[in-house]
Tab-separated table of N, CA and C in Angstrom:
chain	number	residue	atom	x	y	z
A	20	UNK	N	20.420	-5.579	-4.078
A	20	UNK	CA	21.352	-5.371	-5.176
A	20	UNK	C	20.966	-6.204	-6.393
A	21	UNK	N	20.149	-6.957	-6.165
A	21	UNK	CA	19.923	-8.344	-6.650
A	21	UNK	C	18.675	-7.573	-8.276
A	22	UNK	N	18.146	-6.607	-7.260
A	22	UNK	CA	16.933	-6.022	-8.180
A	22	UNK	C	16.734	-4.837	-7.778
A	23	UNK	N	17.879	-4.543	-8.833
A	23	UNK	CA	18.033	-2.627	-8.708
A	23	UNK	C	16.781	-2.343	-8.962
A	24	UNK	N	16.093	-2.553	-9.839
A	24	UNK	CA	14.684	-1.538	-10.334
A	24	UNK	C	13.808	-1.992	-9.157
A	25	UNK	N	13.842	-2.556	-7.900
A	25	UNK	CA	12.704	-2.310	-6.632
A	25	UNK	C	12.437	-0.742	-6.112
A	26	UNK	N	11.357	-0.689	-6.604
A	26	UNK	CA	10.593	0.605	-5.900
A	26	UNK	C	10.472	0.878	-4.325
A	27	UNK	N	10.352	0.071	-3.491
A	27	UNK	CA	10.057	-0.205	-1.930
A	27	UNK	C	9.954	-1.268	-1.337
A	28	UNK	N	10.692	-1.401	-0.301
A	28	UNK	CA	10.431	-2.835	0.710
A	28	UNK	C	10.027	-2.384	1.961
A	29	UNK	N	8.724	-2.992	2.656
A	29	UNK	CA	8.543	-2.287	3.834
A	29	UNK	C	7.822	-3.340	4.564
A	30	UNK	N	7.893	-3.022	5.870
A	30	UNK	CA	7.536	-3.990	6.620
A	30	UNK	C	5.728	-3.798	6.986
A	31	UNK	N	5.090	-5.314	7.238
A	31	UNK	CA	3.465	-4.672	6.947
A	31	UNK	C	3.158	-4.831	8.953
A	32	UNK	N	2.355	-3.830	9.257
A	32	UNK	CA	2.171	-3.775	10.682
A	32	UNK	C	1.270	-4.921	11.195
A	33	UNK	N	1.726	-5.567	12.205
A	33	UNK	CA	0.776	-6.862	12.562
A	33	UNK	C	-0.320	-6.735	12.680
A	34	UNK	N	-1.286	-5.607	12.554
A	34	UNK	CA	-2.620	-5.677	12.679
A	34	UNK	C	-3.316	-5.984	11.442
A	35	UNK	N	-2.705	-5.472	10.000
A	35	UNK	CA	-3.231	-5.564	9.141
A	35	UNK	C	-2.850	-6.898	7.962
A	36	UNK	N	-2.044	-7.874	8.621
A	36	UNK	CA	-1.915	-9.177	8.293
A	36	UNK	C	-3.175	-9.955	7.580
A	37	UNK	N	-3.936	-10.053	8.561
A	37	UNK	CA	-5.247	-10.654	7.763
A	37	UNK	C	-5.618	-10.281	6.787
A	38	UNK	N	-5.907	-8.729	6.619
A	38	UNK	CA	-6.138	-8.565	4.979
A	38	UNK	C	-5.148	-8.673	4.096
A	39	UNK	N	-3.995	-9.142	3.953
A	39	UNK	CA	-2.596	-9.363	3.058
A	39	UNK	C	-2.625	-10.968	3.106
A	40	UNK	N	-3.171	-11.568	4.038
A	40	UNK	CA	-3.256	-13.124	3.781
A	40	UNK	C	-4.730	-13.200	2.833
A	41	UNK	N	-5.137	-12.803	3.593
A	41	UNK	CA	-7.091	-13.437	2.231
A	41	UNK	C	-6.693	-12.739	1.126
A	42	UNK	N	-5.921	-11.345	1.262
A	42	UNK	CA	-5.944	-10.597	-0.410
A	42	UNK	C	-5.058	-11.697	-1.307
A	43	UNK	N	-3.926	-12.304	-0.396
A	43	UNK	CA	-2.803	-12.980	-1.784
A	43	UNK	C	-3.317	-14.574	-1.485
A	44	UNK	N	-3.934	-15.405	-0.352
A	44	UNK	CA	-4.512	-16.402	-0.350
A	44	UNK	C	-5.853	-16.805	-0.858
A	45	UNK	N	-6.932	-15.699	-0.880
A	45	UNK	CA	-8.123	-15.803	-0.612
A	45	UNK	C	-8.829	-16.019	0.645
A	46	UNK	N	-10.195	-15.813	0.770
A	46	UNK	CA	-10.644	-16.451	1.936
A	46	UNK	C	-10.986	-17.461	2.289
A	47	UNK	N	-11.040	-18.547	1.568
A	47	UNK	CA	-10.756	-19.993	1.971
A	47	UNK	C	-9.513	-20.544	2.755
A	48	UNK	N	-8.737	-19.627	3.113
A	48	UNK	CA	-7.531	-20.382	4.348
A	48	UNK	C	-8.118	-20.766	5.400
A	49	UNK	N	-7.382	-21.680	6.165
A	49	UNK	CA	-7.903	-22.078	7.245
A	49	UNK	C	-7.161	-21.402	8.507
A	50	UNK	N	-7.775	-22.005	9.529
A	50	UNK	CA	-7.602	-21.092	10.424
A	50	UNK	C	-6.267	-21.235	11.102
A	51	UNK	N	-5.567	-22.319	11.055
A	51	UNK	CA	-4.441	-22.959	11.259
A	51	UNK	C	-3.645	-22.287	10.016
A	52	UNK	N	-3.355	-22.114	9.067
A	52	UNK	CA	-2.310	-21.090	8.557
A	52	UNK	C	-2.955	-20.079	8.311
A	53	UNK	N	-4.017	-19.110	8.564
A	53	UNK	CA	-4.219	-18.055	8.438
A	53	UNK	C	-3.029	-17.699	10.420
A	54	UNK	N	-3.147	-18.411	10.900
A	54	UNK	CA	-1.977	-17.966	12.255
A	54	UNK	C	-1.055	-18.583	12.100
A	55	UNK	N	-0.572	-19.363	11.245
A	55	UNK	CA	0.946	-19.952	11.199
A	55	UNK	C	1.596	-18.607	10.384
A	56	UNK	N	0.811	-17.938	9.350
A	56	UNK	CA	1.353	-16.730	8.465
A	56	UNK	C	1.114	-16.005	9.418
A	57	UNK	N	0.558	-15.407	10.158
A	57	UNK	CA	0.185	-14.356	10.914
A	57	UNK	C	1.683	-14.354	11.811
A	58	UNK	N	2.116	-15.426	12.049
A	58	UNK	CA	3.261	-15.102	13.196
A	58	UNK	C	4.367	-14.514	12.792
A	59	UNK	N	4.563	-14.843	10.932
A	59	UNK	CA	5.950	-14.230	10.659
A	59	UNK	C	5.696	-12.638	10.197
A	60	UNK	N	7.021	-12.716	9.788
A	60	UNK	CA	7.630	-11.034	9.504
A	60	UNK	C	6.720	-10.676	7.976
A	61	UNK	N	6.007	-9.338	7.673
A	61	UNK	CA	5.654	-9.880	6.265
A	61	UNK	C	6.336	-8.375	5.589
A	62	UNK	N	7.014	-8.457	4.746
A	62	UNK	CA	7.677	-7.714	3.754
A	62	UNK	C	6.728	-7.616	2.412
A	63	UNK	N	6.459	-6.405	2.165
A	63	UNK	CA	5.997	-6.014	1.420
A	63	UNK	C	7.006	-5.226	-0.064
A	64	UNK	N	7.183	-5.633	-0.925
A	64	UNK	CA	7.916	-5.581	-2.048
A	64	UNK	C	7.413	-4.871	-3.014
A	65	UNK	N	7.626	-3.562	-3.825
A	65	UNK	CA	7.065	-3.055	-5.014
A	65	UNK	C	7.947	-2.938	-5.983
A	66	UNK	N	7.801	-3.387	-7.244
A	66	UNK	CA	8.612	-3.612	-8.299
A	66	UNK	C	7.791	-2.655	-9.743
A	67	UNK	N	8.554	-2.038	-10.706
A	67	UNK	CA	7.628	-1.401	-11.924
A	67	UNK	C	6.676	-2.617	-12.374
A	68	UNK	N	5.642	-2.079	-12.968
A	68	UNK	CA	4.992	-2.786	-13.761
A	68	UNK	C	5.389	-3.308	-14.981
A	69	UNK	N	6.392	-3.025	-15.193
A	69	UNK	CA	7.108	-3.267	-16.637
A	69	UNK	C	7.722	-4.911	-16.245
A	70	UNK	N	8.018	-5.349	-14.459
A	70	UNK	CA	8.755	-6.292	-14.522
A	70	UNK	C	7.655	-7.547	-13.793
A	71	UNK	N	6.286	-7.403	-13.685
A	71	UNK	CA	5.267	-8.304	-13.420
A	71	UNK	C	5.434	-9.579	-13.458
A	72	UNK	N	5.740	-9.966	-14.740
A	72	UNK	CA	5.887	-11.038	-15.505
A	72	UNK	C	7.083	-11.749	-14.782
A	73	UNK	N	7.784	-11.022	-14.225
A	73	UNK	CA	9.108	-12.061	-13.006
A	73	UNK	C	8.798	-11.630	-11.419
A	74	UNK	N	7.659	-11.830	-11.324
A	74	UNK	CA	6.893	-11.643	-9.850
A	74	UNK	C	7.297	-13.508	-9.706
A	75	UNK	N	6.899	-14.351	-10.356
A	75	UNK	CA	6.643	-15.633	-9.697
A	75	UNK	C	8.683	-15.960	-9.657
A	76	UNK	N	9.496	-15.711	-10.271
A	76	UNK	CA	10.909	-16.053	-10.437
A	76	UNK	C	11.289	-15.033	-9.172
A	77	UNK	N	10.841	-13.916	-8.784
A	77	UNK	CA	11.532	-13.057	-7.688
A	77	UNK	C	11.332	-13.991	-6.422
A	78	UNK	N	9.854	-13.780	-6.306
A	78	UNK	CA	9.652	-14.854	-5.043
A	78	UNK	C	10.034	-16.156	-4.629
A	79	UNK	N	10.228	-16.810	-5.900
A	79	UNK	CA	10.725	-17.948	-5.894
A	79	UNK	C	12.337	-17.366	-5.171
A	80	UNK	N	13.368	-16.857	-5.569
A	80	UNK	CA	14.537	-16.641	-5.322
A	80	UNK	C	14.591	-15.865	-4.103
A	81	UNK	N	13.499	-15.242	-3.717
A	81	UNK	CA	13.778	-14.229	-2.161
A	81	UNK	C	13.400	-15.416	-1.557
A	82	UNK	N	12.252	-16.210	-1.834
A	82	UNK	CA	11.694	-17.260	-0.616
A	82	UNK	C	12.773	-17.954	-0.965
A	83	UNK	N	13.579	-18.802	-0.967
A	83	UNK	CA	14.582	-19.930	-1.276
A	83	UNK	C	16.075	-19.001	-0.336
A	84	UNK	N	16.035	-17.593	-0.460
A	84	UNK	CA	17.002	-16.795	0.560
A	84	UNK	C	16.626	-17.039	1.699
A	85	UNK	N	15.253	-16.998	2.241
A	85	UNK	CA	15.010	-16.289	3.107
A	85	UNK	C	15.005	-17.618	4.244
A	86	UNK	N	14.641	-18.902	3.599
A	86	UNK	CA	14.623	-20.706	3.911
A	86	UNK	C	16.268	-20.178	3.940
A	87	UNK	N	16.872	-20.352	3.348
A	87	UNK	CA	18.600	-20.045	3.878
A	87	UNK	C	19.107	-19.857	5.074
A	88	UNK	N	18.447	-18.830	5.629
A	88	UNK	CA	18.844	-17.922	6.375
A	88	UNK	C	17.703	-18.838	7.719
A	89	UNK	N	16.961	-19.041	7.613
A	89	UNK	CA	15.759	-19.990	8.652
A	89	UNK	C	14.780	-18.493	9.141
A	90	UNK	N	14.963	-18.127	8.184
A	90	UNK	CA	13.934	-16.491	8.802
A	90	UNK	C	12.588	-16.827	8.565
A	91	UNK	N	11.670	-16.495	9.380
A	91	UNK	CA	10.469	-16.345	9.633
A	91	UNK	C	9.523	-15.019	8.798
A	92	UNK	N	9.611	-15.575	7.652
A	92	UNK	CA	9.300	-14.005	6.859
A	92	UNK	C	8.354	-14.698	5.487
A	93	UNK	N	7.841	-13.995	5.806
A	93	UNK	CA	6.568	-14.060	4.312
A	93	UNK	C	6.708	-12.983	3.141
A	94	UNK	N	6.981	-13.076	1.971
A	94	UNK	CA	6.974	-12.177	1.214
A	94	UNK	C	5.974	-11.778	0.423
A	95	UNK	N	5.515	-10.451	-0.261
A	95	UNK	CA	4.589	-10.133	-0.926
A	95	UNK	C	5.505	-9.121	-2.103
A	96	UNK	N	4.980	-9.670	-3.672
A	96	UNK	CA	6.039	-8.967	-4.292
A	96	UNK	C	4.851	-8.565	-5.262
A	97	UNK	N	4.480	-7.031	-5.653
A	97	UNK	CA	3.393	-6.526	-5.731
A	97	UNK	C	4.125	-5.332	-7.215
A	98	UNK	N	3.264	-4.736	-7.772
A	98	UNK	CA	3.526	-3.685	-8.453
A	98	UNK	C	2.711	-2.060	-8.385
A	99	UNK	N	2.690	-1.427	-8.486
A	99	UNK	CA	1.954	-0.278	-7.991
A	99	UNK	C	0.432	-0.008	-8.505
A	100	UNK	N	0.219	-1.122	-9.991
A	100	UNK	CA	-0.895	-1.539	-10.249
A	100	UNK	C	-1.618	-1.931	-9.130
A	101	UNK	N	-1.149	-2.991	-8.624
A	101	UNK	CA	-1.798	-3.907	-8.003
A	101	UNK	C	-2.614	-3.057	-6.553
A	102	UNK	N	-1.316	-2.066	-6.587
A	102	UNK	CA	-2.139	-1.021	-5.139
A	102	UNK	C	-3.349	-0.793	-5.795
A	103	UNK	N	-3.262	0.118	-6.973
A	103	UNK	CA	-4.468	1.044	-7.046
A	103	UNK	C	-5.580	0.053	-7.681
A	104	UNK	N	-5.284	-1.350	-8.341
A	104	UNK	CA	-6.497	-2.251	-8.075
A	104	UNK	C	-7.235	-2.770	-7.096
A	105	UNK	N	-6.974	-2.290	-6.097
A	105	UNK	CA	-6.777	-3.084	-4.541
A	105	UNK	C	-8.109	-1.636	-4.418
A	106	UNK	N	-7.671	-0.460	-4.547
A	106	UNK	CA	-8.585	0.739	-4.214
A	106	UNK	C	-9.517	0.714	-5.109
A	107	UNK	N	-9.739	0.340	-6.536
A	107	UNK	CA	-10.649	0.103	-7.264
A	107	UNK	C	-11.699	-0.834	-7.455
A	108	UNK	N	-11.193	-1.748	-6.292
A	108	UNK	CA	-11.861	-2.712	-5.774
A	108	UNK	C	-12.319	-2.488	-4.112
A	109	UNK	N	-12.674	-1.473	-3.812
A	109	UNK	CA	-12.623	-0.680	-2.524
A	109	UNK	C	-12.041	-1.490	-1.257
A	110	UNK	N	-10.644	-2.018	-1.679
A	110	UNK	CA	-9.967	-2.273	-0.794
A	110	UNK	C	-8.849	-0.902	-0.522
A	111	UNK	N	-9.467	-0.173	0.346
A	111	UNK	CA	-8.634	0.929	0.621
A	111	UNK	C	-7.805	0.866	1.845
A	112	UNK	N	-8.016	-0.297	2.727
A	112	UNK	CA	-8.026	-0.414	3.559
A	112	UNK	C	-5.814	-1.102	3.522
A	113	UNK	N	-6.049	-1.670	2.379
A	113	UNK	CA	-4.422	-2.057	1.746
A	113	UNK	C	-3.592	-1.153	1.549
A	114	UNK	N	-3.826	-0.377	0.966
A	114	UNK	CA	-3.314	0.613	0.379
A	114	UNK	C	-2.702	1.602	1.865
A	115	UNK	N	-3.707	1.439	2.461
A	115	UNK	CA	-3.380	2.420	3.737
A	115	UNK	C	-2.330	1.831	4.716
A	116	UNK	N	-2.745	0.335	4.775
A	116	UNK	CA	-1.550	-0.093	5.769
A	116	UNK	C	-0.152	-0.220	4.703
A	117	UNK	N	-0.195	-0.272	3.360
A	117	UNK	CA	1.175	0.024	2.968
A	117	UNK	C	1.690	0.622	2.685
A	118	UNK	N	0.584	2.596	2.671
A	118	UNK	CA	1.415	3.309	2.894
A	118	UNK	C	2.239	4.035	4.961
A	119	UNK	N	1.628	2.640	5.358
A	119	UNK	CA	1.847	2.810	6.887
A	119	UNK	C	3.072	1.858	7.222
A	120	UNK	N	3.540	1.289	6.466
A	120	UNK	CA	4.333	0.139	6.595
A	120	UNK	C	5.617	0.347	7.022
A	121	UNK	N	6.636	-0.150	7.633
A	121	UNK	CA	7.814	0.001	7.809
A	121	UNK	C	9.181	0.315	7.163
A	122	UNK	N	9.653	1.218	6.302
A	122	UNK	CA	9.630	1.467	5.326
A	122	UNK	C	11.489	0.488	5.336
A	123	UNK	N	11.689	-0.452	4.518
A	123	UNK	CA	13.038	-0.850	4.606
A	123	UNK	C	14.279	-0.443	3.384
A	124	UNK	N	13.466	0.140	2.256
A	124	UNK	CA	13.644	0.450	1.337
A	124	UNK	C	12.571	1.454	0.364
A	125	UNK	N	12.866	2.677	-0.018
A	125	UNK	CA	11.707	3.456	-0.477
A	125	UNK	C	12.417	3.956	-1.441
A	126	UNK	N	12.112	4.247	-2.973
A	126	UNK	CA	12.425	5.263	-3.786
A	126	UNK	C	11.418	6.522	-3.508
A	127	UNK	N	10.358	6.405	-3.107
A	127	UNK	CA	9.604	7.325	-2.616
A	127	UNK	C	8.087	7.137	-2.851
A	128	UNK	N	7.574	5.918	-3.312
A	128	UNK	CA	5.726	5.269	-3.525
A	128	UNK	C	5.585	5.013	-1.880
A	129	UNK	N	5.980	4.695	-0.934
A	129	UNK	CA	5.704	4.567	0.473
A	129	UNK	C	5.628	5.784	1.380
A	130	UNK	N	6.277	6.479	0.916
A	130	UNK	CA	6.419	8.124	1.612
A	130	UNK	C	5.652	8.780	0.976
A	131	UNK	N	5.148	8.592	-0.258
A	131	UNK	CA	3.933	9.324	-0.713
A	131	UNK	C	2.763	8.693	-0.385
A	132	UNK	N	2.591	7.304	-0.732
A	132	UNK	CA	1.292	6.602	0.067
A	132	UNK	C	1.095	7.340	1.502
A	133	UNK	N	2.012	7.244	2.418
A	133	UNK	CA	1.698	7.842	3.726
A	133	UNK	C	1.782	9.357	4.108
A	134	UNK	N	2.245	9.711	3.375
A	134	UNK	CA	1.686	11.366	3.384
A	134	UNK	C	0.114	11.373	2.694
A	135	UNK	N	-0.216	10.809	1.824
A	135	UNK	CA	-1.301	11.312	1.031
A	135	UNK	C	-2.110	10.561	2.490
A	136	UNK	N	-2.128	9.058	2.774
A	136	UNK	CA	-2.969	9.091	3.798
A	136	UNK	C	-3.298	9.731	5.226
A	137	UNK	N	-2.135	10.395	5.711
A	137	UNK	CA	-2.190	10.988	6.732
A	137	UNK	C	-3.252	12.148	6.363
A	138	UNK	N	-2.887	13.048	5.120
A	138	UNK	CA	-3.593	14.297	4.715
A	138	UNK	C	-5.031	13.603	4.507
A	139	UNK	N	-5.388	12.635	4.115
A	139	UNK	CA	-6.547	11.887	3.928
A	139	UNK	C	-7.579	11.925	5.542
A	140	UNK	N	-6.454	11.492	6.459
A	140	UNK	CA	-7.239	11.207	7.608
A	140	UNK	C	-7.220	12.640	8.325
A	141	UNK	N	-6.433	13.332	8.422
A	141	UNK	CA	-7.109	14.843	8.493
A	141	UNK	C	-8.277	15.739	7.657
A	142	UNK	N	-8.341	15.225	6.581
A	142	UNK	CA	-9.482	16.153	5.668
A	142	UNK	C	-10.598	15.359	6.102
A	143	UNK	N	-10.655	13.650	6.007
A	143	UNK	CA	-11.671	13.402	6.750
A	143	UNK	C	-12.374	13.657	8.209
A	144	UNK	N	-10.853	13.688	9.181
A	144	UNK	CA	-11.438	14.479	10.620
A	144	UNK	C	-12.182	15.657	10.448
A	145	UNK	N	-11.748	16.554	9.084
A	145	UNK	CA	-12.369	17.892	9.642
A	145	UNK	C	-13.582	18.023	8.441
A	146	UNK	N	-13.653	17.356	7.597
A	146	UNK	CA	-14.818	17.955	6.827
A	146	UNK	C	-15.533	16.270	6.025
A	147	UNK	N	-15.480	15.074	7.427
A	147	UNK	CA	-15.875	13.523	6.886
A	147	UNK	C	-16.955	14.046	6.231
A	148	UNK	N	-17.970	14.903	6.563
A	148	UNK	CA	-19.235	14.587	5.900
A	148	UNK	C	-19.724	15.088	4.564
A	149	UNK	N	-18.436	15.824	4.123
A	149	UNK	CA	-18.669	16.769	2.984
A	149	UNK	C	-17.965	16.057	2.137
A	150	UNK	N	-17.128	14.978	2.295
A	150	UNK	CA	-15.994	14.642	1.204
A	150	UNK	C	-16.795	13.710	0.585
A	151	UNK	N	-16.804	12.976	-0.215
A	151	UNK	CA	-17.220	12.386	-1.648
A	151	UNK	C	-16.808	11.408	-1.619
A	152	UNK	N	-15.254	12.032	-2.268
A	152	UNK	CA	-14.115	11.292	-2.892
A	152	UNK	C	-13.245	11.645	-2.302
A	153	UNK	N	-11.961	11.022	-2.413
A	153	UNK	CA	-10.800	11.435	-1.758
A	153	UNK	C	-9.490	10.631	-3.162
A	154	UNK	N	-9.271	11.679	-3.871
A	154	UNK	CA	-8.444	10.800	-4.983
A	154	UNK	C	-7.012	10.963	-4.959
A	155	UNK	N	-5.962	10.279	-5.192
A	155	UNK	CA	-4.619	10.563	-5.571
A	155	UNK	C	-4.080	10.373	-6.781
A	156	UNK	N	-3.381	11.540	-7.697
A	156	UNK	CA	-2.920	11.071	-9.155
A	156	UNK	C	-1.762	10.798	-9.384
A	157	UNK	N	-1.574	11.425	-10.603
A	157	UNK	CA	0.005	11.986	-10.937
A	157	UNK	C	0.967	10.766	-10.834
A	158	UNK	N	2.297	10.784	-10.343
A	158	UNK	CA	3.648	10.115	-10.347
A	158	UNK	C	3.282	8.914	-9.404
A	159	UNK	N	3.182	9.213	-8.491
A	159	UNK	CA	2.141	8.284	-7.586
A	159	UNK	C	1.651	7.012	-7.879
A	160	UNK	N	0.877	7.558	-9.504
A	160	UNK	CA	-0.229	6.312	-9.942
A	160	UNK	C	0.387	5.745	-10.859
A	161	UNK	N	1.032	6.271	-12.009
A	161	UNK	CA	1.902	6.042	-12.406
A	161	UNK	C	2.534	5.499	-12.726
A	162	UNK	N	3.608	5.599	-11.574
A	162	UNK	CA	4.542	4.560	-10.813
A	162	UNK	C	5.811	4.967	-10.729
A	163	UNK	N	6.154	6.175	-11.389
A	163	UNK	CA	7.693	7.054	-11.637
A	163	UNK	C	7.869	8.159	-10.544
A	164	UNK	N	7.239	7.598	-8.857
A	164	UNK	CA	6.900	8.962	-7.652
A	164	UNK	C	8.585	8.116	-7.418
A	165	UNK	N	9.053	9.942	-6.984
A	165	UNK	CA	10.551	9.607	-6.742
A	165	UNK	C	10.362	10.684	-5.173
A	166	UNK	N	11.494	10.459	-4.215
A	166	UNK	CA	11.216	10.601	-2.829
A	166	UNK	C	11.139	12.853	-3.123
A	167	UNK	N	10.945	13.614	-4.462
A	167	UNK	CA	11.211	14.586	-4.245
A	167	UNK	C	9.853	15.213	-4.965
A	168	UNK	N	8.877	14.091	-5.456
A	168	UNK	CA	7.185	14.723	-6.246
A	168	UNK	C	6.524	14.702	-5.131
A	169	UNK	N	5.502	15.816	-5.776
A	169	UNK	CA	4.751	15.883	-5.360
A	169	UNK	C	3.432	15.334	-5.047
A	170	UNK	N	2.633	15.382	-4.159
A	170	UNK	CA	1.365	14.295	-4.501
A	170	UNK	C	0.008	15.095	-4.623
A	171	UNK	N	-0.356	14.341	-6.090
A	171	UNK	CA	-1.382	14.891	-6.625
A	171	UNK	C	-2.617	14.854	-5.991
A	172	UNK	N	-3.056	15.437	-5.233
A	172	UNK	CA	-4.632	15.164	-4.193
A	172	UNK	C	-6.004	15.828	-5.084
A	173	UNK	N	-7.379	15.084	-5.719
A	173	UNK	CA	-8.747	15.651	-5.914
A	173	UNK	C	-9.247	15.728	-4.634
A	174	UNK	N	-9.769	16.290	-4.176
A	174	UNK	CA	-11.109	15.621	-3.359
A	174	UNK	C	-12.775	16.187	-3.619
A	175	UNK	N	-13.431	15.501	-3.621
A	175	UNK	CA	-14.498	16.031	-4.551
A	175	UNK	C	-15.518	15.917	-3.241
A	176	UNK	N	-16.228	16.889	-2.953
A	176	UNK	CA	-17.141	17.387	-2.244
A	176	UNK	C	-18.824	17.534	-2.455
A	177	UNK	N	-19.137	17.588	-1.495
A	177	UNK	CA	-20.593	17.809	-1.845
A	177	UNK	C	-20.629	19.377	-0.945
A	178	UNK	N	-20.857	20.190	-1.577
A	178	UNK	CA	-21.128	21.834	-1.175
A	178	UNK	C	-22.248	22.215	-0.519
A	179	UNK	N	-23.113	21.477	-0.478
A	179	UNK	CA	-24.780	21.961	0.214
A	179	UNK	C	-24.514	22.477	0.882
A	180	UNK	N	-23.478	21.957	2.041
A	180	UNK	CA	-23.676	22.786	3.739
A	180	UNK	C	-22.336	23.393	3.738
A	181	UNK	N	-21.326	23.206	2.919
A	181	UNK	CA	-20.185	23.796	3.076
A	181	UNK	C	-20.174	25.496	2.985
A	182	UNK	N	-21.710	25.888	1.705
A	182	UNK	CA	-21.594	27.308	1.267
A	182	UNK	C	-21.865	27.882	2.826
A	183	UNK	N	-22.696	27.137	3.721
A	183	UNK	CA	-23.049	27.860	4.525
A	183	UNK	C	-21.325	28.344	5.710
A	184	UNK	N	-20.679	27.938	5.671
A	184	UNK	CA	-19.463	27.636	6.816
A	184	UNK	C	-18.848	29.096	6.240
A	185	UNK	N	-18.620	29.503	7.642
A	185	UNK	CA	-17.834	30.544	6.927
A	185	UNK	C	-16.368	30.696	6.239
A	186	UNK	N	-16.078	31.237	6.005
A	186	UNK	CA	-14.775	31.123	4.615
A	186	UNK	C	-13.414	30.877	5.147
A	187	UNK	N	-13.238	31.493	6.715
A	187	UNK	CA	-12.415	31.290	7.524
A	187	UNK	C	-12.227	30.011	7.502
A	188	UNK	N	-13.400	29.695	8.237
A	188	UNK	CA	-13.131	27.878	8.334
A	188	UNK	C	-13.343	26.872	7.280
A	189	UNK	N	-13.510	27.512	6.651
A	189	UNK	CA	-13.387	26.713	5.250
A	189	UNK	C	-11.989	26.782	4.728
């Protein structure tokens, strides 16, 4: 209630912890709090880009809740920039576990992240060797994807062996 304009809160799956600690720590942590963070809850937070500039005042006030309460929770308070810098920096691998994430709150950037990746990991099952690229646009990128747009999919191909397949299965 605190911050009507939040886009999504979702929970991040324990496997993909490590890359959410080196991405917001770096890789200089040690190995002793790279597993002291690893044990808690980690909430993943998306806010417009318009409100960046109170990323360090949010966290400050969710972490100071969350010590309140004695919860075991790490926060990450991110903007939808920050996803698609994360992929421009071929960390795709982010992007995927947060559109896989637990969803606790969605206007609809988490339900489109994970639809576009699911359709991602099917086009790659059936045609990995022909795909290129695999792009997402539109509302999405944006940052104005509401739980009822659509998601904008390129995927850019290499055709050599595709002309040969027949059209059916194509």
């Amino acid at each position: 209630k605190k911050y009507p304009f939040t886009q999504a809160i979702g929970i991040l799956a324990q496997q993909s912890l490590k890359l959410f600690i080196e991405e917001e720590l770096g890789e200089g942590v040690s190995k002793e709090h790279e597993e002291s963070l690893s044990k808690k809850i980690h909430l993943y937070m998306i806010i417009p880009e318009e409100k960046f500039k109170e990323i360090p005042k949010i966290k400050k006030e969710i972490v100071t809740e969350i010590d309140k309460m004695k919860q075991n929770v790490w926060i990450h308070v991110k903007t939808p920039v920050d996803i698609w810098e994360a992929c421009l920096d071929s960390k795709f691998d982010l992007a995927n576990f947060i559109g896989m994430s637990f969803p606790l709150y969605d206007t609809g950037i988490l339900l489109a992240l994970r639809v576009s990746e699911i359709h991602k990991a099917l086009v790659l099952n059936k045609f990995d060797k022909y795909v290129v690229s695999y792009v997402i646009a539109g509302s999405i990128v944006r940052g104005d994807v509401t739980k009822e747009s659509d998601i904008d999919v390129f995927i850019i191909i290499n055709d050599t062996d595709v002309k040969r397949m027949p059209r059916l299965e194509l």
